[in-house]
Short mmCIF file of C-alpha atoms in Angstrom, two decimals:
data_model
loop_
_atom_site.label_atom_id
_atom_site.label_comp_id
_atom_site.label_asym_id
_atom_site.label_seq_id
_atom_site.Cartn_x
_atom_site.Cartn_y
_atom_site.Cartn_z
CA MET A 1 27.00 26.05 46.10
CA PRO A 2 28.24 28.50 48.79
CA VAL A 3 25.88 31.11 50.19
CA MET A 4 26.43 34.61 48.78
CA ASN A 5 26.79 37.46 51.27
CA SER A 6 24.89 40.53 50.04
CA GLU A 7 27.54 42.78 51.62
CA THR A 8 30.28 41.33 49.40
CA LEU A 9 28.57 41.02 46.01
CA ALA A 10 31.06 41.59 43.20
CA TRP A 11 30.22 45.25 42.52
CA ILE A 12 29.80 46.38 46.15
CA SER A 13 33.55 46.56 46.87
CA MET A 14 34.44 48.39 43.64
CA GLY A 15 35.48 51.81 44.93
CA ASP A 16 33.09 54.74 44.60
CA LEU A 17 29.45 54.58 43.47
CA ALA A 18 30.25 55.45 39.86
CA THR A 19 32.69 52.54 39.60
CA GLN A 20 30.20 50.22 41.29
CA LYS A 21 27.62 51.18 38.67
CA ILE A 22 30.05 50.41 35.84
CA MET A 23 30.79 46.99 37.32
CA PHE A 24 27.10 46.24 37.88
CA HIS A 25 26.26 46.94 34.24
CA PHE A 26 29.33 45.03 33.10
CA LEU A 27 28.02 41.94 34.90
CA ILE A 28 24.54 42.44 33.45
CA ASN A 29 26.04 42.71 29.96
CA ASN A 30 27.98 39.50 30.51
CA CYS A 31 24.77 37.67 31.39
CA ILE A 32 23.05 39.01 28.26
CA LEU A 33 25.93 38.03 25.98
CA ALA A 34 26.23 34.60 27.60
CA ASN A 35 22.63 33.89 26.61
CA VAL A 36 23.39 34.38 22.90
CA ALA A 37 26.82 32.75 22.84
CA ASP A 38 27.23 29.45 21.02
CA TRP A 39 29.70 28.36 23.67
CA SER A 40 30.84 29.65 27.05
CA ILE A 41 34.07 28.16 28.39
CA CYS A 42 35.84 28.99 31.64
CA ASN A 43 38.91 28.25 33.72
CA SER A 44 37.35 25.91 36.24
CA THR A 45 36.35 22.26 36.66
CA SER A 46 33.06 20.53 37.33
CA GLU A 47 34.67 19.03 40.45
CA LEU A 48 35.33 22.49 41.92
CA GLU A 49 31.88 23.96 41.25
CA PRO A 50 29.34 21.22 40.46
CA ALA A 51 26.31 23.18 41.70
CA ALA A 52 27.28 26.30 39.74
CA PHE A 53 27.62 24.38 36.48
CA ALA A 54 24.31 22.65 37.13
CA LEU A 55 22.70 26.11 37.11
CA ILE A 56 24.38 27.13 33.83
CA PRO A 57 24.68 23.92 31.78
CA ASN A 58 25.74 25.82 28.64
CA CYS A 59 28.92 27.00 30.39
CA LYS A 60 31.63 24.39 30.00
CA PRO A 61 34.70 24.21 32.27
CA ILE A 62 38.02 23.46 30.56
CA GLY A 63 40.35 24.14 33.49
CA PRO A 64 42.64 24.24 35.22
CA LEU A 65 44.49 26.35 32.64
CA LEU A 66 48.07 26.43 33.87
CA ALA A 67 51.28 27.68 32.29
CA ASN A 68 52.99 24.33 32.84
CA TYR A 69 50.58 22.85 30.29
CA ARG A 70 51.91 25.25 27.63
CA LEU A 71 54.56 24.66 25.01
CA GLY A 72 57.01 27.54 25.11
CA LYS A 73 57.38 30.47 27.48
CA SER A 74 54.59 32.67 28.77
CA SER A 75 55.11 36.40 28.20
CA GLY A 76 52.02 38.01 29.75
CA HIS A 77 53.25 39.37 33.08
CA PHE A 78 52.60 42.75 34.69
CA TRP A 79 56.08 42.87 36.26
CA PRO A 80 59.47 41.25 35.57
CA GLN A 81 59.63 37.99 37.52
CA GLU A 82 62.42 37.35 40.01
CA GLU A 83 63.39 33.76 39.22
CA THR A 84 66.13 33.82 41.88
CA CYS A 85 63.46 33.18 44.52
CA LEU A 86 63.28 29.59 43.22
CA GLU A 87 66.92 29.07 44.23
CA TRP A 88 66.06 30.41 47.68
CA LEU A 89 63.13 27.98 47.91
CA ASP A 90 65.50 25.11 47.06
CA GLN A 91 67.37 25.84 50.29
CA GLN A 92 64.28 25.68 52.54
CA PRO A 93 62.87 22.57 54.26
CA SER A 94 59.95 20.74 52.70
CA GLN A 95 56.53 22.31 53.38
CA SER A 96 57.99 25.09 55.51
CA VAL A 97 57.58 28.34 53.51
CA ILE A 98 54.65 30.74 53.75
CA TYR A 99 54.07 32.19 50.27
CA VAL A 100 52.48 35.66 50.40
CA ALA A 101 51.10 37.32 47.25
CA PHE A 102 48.13 39.58 46.60
CA GLY A 103 47.85 39.76 42.82
CA SER A 104 47.99 42.89 40.69
CA PHE A 105 45.37 45.16 42.29
CA THR A 106 45.49 44.84 46.09
CA ILE A 107 47.01 47.79 47.95
CA PHE A 108 47.67 48.49 51.63
CA ASN A 109 47.89 51.57 53.79
CA GLY A 110 50.94 51.94 56.01
CA THR A 111 49.30 50.55 59.15
CA GLN A 112 48.01 47.38 57.52
CA PHE A 113 51.28 46.78 55.70
CA GLN A 114 53.25 46.94 58.94
CA GLU A 115 50.81 44.60 60.71
CA LEU A 116 51.28 42.08 57.91
CA ALA A 117 55.07 42.32 58.16
CA LEU A 118 55.01 41.89 61.94
CA GLY A 119 52.57 38.99 61.66
CA LEU A 120 54.92 37.15 59.34
CA GLU A 121 57.80 37.85 61.72
CA LEU A 122 55.86 36.46 64.68
CA THR A 123 55.43 33.07 62.99
CA ASN A 124 59.18 32.36 63.17
CA ARG A 125 58.74 30.50 59.88
CA PRO A 126 60.39 31.10 56.49
CA PHE A 127 58.34 33.21 54.10
CA LEU A 128 58.45 34.43 50.51
CA TRP A 129 56.59 37.74 50.22
CA VAL A 130 55.71 39.48 46.95
CA VAL A 131 55.66 43.26 47.48
CA ARG A 132 54.78 45.04 44.25
CA ARG A 133 56.21 48.47 43.54
CA ASP A 134 52.65 49.89 43.54
CA ILE A 135 51.28 48.07 46.59
CA SER A 136 50.98 51.28 48.64
CA THR A 137 47.96 53.59 48.84
CA VAL A 138 50.47 56.39 48.22
CA LYS A 139 51.37 56.39 44.52
CA SER A 140 54.98 55.61 43.56
CA THR A 141 55.90 54.96 47.20
CA LEU A 142 56.71 51.64 48.83
CA PRO A 143 55.40 51.33 52.41
CA ASN A 144 58.04 51.34 55.10
CA MET A 145 58.92 48.05 56.73
CA PRO A 146 58.83 48.04 60.56
CA GLU A 147 62.05 49.33 62.08
CA GLY A 148 64.67 46.58 62.20
CA PHE A 149 62.40 44.12 60.34
CA ASN A 150 64.84 43.32 57.53
CA ASN A 151 67.66 42.50 59.95
CA ARG A 152 65.46 40.33 62.16
CA VAL A 153 64.11 38.17 59.31
CA GLN A 154 67.07 38.20 56.92
CA ASN A 155 67.86 34.51 57.52
CA ARG A 156 64.33 33.23 56.92
CA GLY A 157 62.43 35.79 54.84
CA LEU A 158 62.69 36.86 51.22
CA VAL A 159 60.87 39.87 49.74
CA VAL A 160 60.56 40.15 45.93
CA SER A 161 58.66 42.51 43.64
CA TRP A 162 57.10 39.74 41.51
CA ALA A 163 57.41 35.95 41.47
CA PRO A 164 56.78 33.11 38.99
CA GLN A 165 53.73 32.07 40.98
CA GLN A 166 52.91 28.71 39.42
CA LYS A 167 56.51 27.57 39.84
CA VAL A 168 56.48 28.79 43.44
CA LEU A 169 53.22 27.05 44.32
CA SER A 170 54.44 23.78 42.84
CA HIS A 171 57.70 23.91 44.82
CA PRO A 172 57.93 21.25 47.56
CA SER A 173 59.12 23.76 50.18
CA VAL A 174 55.88 25.81 50.06
CA ALA A 175 53.56 25.09 52.99
CA CYS A 176 50.66 27.50 52.41
CA PHE A 177 49.47 30.45 50.37
CA LEU A 178 48.49 33.78 51.98
CA SER A 179 46.38 35.05 49.09
CA HIS A 180 43.91 37.70 47.92
CA CYS A 181 41.83 34.83 46.46
CA GLY A 182 41.73 36.05 42.89
CA TRP A 183 40.35 33.26 40.72
CA ASN A 184 43.62 32.58 38.87
CA SER A 185 45.50 32.37 42.17
CA THR A 186 42.76 30.18 43.62
CA VAL A 187 42.93 27.73 40.72
CA GLU A 188 46.74 27.71 40.83
CA GLY A 189 46.80 27.04 44.57
CA VAL A 190 44.18 24.29 44.35
CA SER A 191 45.99 22.68 41.39
CA ASN A 192 49.13 22.40 43.51
CA GLY A 193 47.49 21.09 46.68
CA VAL A 194 48.38 24.16 48.77
CA PRO A 195 46.15 25.31 51.69
CA PHE A 196 45.13 28.98 51.84
CA LEU A 197 45.01 31.81 54.32
CA CYS A 198 42.48 34.13 52.69
CA TRP A 199 42.74 37.93 52.47
CA PRO A 200 40.20 38.98 49.78
CA TYR A 201 40.26 42.55 48.52
CA PHE A 202 37.39 43.17 46.10
CA ALA A 203 34.94 41.77 43.50
CA ASP A 204 34.62 37.97 43.31
CA GLN A 205 37.47 37.38 45.78
CA PHE A 206 35.10 37.27 48.76
CA PHE A 207 32.99 34.58 47.11
CA ASN A 208 36.15 32.65 46.21
CA GLN A 209 37.09 32.80 49.90
CA THR A 210 33.76 31.18 50.73
CA TYR A 211 34.56 28.34 48.36
CA ILE A 212 38.02 27.90 49.88
CA CYS A 213 37.04 28.05 53.55
CA ASP A 214 33.45 26.79 53.77
CA HIS A 215 32.92 24.62 50.70
CA TRP A 216 36.26 22.94 49.98
CA GLU A 217 37.60 23.45 53.53
CA VAL A 218 41.18 23.97 52.37
CA GLY A 219 41.79 27.33 54.05
CA LEU A 220 41.01 29.86 56.76
CA GLU A 221 39.81 33.45 56.67
CA LEU A 222 41.18 36.41 58.61
CA GLU A 223 39.13 38.61 60.93
CA LYS A 224 39.45 42.41 61.07
CA ASP A 225 39.40 44.40 64.30
CA ALA A 226 37.05 47.30 65.07
CA ARG A 227 39.22 49.64 62.96
CA GLY A 228 39.06 47.36 59.94
CA ILE A 229 42.67 46.23 60.41
CA ILE A 230 43.89 42.63 60.38
CA ARG A 231 46.23 42.55 63.36
CA LYS A 232 49.61 40.84 63.50
CA GLU A 233 48.38 38.47 66.22
CA GLU A 234 45.47 37.36 64.02
CA ILE A 235 47.86 36.67 61.13
CA GLU A 236 50.22 34.68 63.36
CA ASN A 237 47.42 32.66 64.99
CA LYS A 238 45.67 31.73 61.73
CA LEU A 239 48.93 30.74 60.04
CA GLU A 240 49.83 28.57 63.02
CA GLN A 241 46.40 26.93 62.94
CA LEU A 242 46.60 26.32 59.20
CA LEU A 243 50.07 24.80 59.34
CA THR A 244 49.64 22.61 62.41
CA ASP A 245 46.25 21.15 61.48
CA LYS A 246 47.23 18.58 58.82
CA SER A 247 43.62 18.11 57.69
CA TYR A 248 43.86 21.27 55.58
CA ARG A 249 46.81 19.88 53.64
CA GLU A 250 45.09 16.50 53.25
CA ARG A 251 41.92 18.04 51.83
CA ALA A 252 43.98 20.31 49.57
CA LEU A 253 45.84 17.30 48.14
CA ASN A 254 42.58 15.42 47.56
CA LEU A 255 41.12 18.44 45.76
CA GLN A 256 44.31 18.77 43.71
CA ALA A 257 44.03 15.17 42.50
CA LYS A 258 40.44 15.68 41.33
CA THR A 259 41.20 19.02 39.68
CA VAL A 260 44.27 17.90 37.76
CA ALA A 261 42.58 14.66 36.66
CA SER A 262 39.76 16.70 35.12
CA ALA A 263 42.21 18.45 32.80
CA THR A 264 44.13 15.36 31.77
CA LYS A 265 41.40 12.75 31.32
CA GLY A 266 38.16 14.02 32.84
CA CYS A 267 35.32 16.46 32.15
CA SER A 268 37.50 19.47 31.26
CA HIS A 269 39.51 17.42 28.79
CA LYS A 270 36.30 16.19 27.15
CA ASN A 271 34.78 19.69 27.03
CA PHE A 272 37.87 21.14 25.39
CA ASN A 273 37.95 18.43 22.73
CA ASN A 274 34.24 18.92 22.06
CA PHE A 275 34.83 22.66 21.66
CA VAL A 276 37.62 22.08 19.14
CA ASP A 277 35.43 19.61 17.23
CA TRP A 278 32.60 22.15 17.14
CA ILE A 279 34.90 24.79 15.65
CA LYS A 280 36.04 22.35 12.96
CA GLU A 281 32.47 21.35 12.10
CA ASN A 282 30.85 24.80 12.09
CA ASP A 283 33.48 27.18 10.74
CA ASN A 284 33.83 26.86 6.96
CA HIS A 285 36.03 29.95 6.72
CA SER A 286 39.77 30.17 6.95
CA LEU A 287 41.30 31.35 10.19
CA ALA A 288 42.12 34.66 8.51
CA GLU A 289 38.43 35.25 7.80
CA CYS A 290 37.32 34.32 11.32
CA SER A 291 37.55 37.81 12.81
CA TYR A 292 36.12 39.73 15.74
CA SER A 293 33.94 41.71 13.34
CA SER A 294 32.25 38.59 11.96
CA TRP A 295 31.67 37.36 15.51
CA ILE A 296 30.13 40.71 16.48
CA CYS A 297 27.80 40.59 13.46
CA ARG A 298 26.57 37.13 14.38
CA SER A 299 26.15 38.13 18.03
CA SER A 300 24.31 41.33 17.05
CA GLU A 301 21.85 39.31 14.98
CA LYS A 302 21.17 37.05 17.94
CA LEU A 303 20.77 40.03 20.27
CA ALA A 304 18.33 41.65 17.84
CA ASP A 305 16.26 38.46 17.75
CA ARG A 306 16.28 38.32 21.53
CA ASP A 307 15.23 41.97 21.84
CA ALA A 308 12.36 41.40 19.42
CA GLN A 309 11.15 38.50 21.52
CA GLU A 310 11.43 40.59 24.69
CA GLU A 311 9.46 43.42 23.06
CA ARG A 312 6.67 41.03 22.07
CA ARG A 313 6.49 39.96 25.71
CA GLY A 314 6.15 43.59 26.78
CA ARG A 315 9.54 43.80 28.46
CA GLU A 316 11.82 46.81 28.36
CA ASP A 317 15.14 46.76 26.58
CA HIS A 318 18.32 46.38 28.60
CA PRO A 319 21.60 48.04 27.67
CA TYR A 320 24.36 45.81 26.46
CA GLY A 321 27.84 46.20 25.04
CA ILE A 322 30.71 44.24 23.64
CA PHE A 323 34.28 45.07 24.66
CA PHE A 324 37.52 43.85 23.10
CA LEU A 325 41.16 44.59 23.72
CA PRO A 326 43.31 44.64 20.58
CA ALA A 327 45.44 41.56 20.08
CA SER A 328 48.61 43.63 19.68
CA ASP A 329 50.46 44.90 22.76
CA ARG A 330 48.13 43.02 25.09
CA VAL A 331 50.32 43.52 28.13
CA GLY A 332 50.45 47.29 27.60
CA GLU A 333 46.69 47.49 27.11
CA SER A 334 46.11 45.37 30.21
CA ASN A 335 48.32 47.62 32.29
CA SER A 336 46.41 50.72 31.11
CA LEU A 337 43.10 49.11 32.01
CA ARG A 338 44.53 48.01 35.33
CA ASP A 339 45.76 51.50 36.21
CA CYS A 340 42.37 52.98 35.34
CA LEU A 341 40.58 50.51 37.58
CA ARG A 342 43.04 51.04 40.42
CA GLU A 343 42.50 54.80 40.30
CA ASN A 344 38.73 54.41 40.51
CA LEU A 345 38.91 51.70 43.15
CA HIS A 346 40.81 53.85 45.61
CA ARG A 347 39.23 57.21 44.94
CA GLU A 348 38.12 58.91 48.12
CA ASP A 349 34.36 59.41 48.16
CA ASP A 350 32.23 61.29 50.67
CA GLU A 351 29.23 59.03 50.21
CA GLU A 352 28.86 56.20 52.70
CA LYS A 353 29.96 52.78 51.49
CA ASP A 354 27.00 51.05 53.12
CA GLU A 355 24.39 53.17 51.36
CA ALA A 356 21.90 50.89 49.64
CA VAL A 357 21.93 51.62 45.93
CA ALA A 358 20.20 49.76 43.13
CA PHE A 359 21.74 50.38 39.73
CA ILE A 360 18.86 49.38 37.50
CA GLU A 361 17.87 51.63 34.64
#
């Protein structure tokens, strides 16, 4: 299991101190609830994280969970997808395109955005770059491209506001993935045998980078300069290294084979079937009667039993909570939650980021 850096623990990079405290308690609550859950399932595989699953044997991986395993069309997207980029990919040589996407939360100031654009230009390689409408630190404003950039790269670069990522990553013309290392993106990249250039932003993304670069060895990380900026030369050099050293692609393809096999006939497939069998054996109610409220009641009873045991041992109570989003209008609710988190993440705060704070009450 990769070593955790205390400077990049999940809550440390979460904006101001108040937001860090919320995230810290959220993680504590998750641990408490996991201890009373009948089952914990996750989008991973035992092949990707064997040491982690050895530490938490009650957590069962059922991944990779990919849209191409679904029947029908997925509708849960933050932005309208630009499917025309797939036609553009069809026109590019095999394993030639740099795919650049930073998920739904990452934002850039003007300086960093321009360095990224110039770095992509310096590679002289084709690229597909997802630039969300809200990617700027200035609300409702897209960062300016470097002067003359669009004209210089018009024959080899395509910029879109949102892309069908799983279709893009599975396209034969894609050579690598410049990514924020969110877990969904990580699983999607691994499942398609694509090497990574890592640009983590917050939360678990730094730990995911450690998996990618140090544990699986299917990617490289970028280094910031003294100002905290990733320079265009660094971007160009790391992309060149990633794309010329074929060992990264070879390891990525080997990892892909193991990961996909787990979902089709391996451990994840077995875990999922066991979970379905458990539901059939233990739930005597109709699906209509199997509600969130009944689940909360059962969980509350287990939590009460646990608290009583803790009290007998002379331990103090810990706060816990259960949070649900309503099933209706899930995309709208997710966007509201996302906007709230973004606002707190980027709030200017006078207190030093490196101040040591322990949020234990």
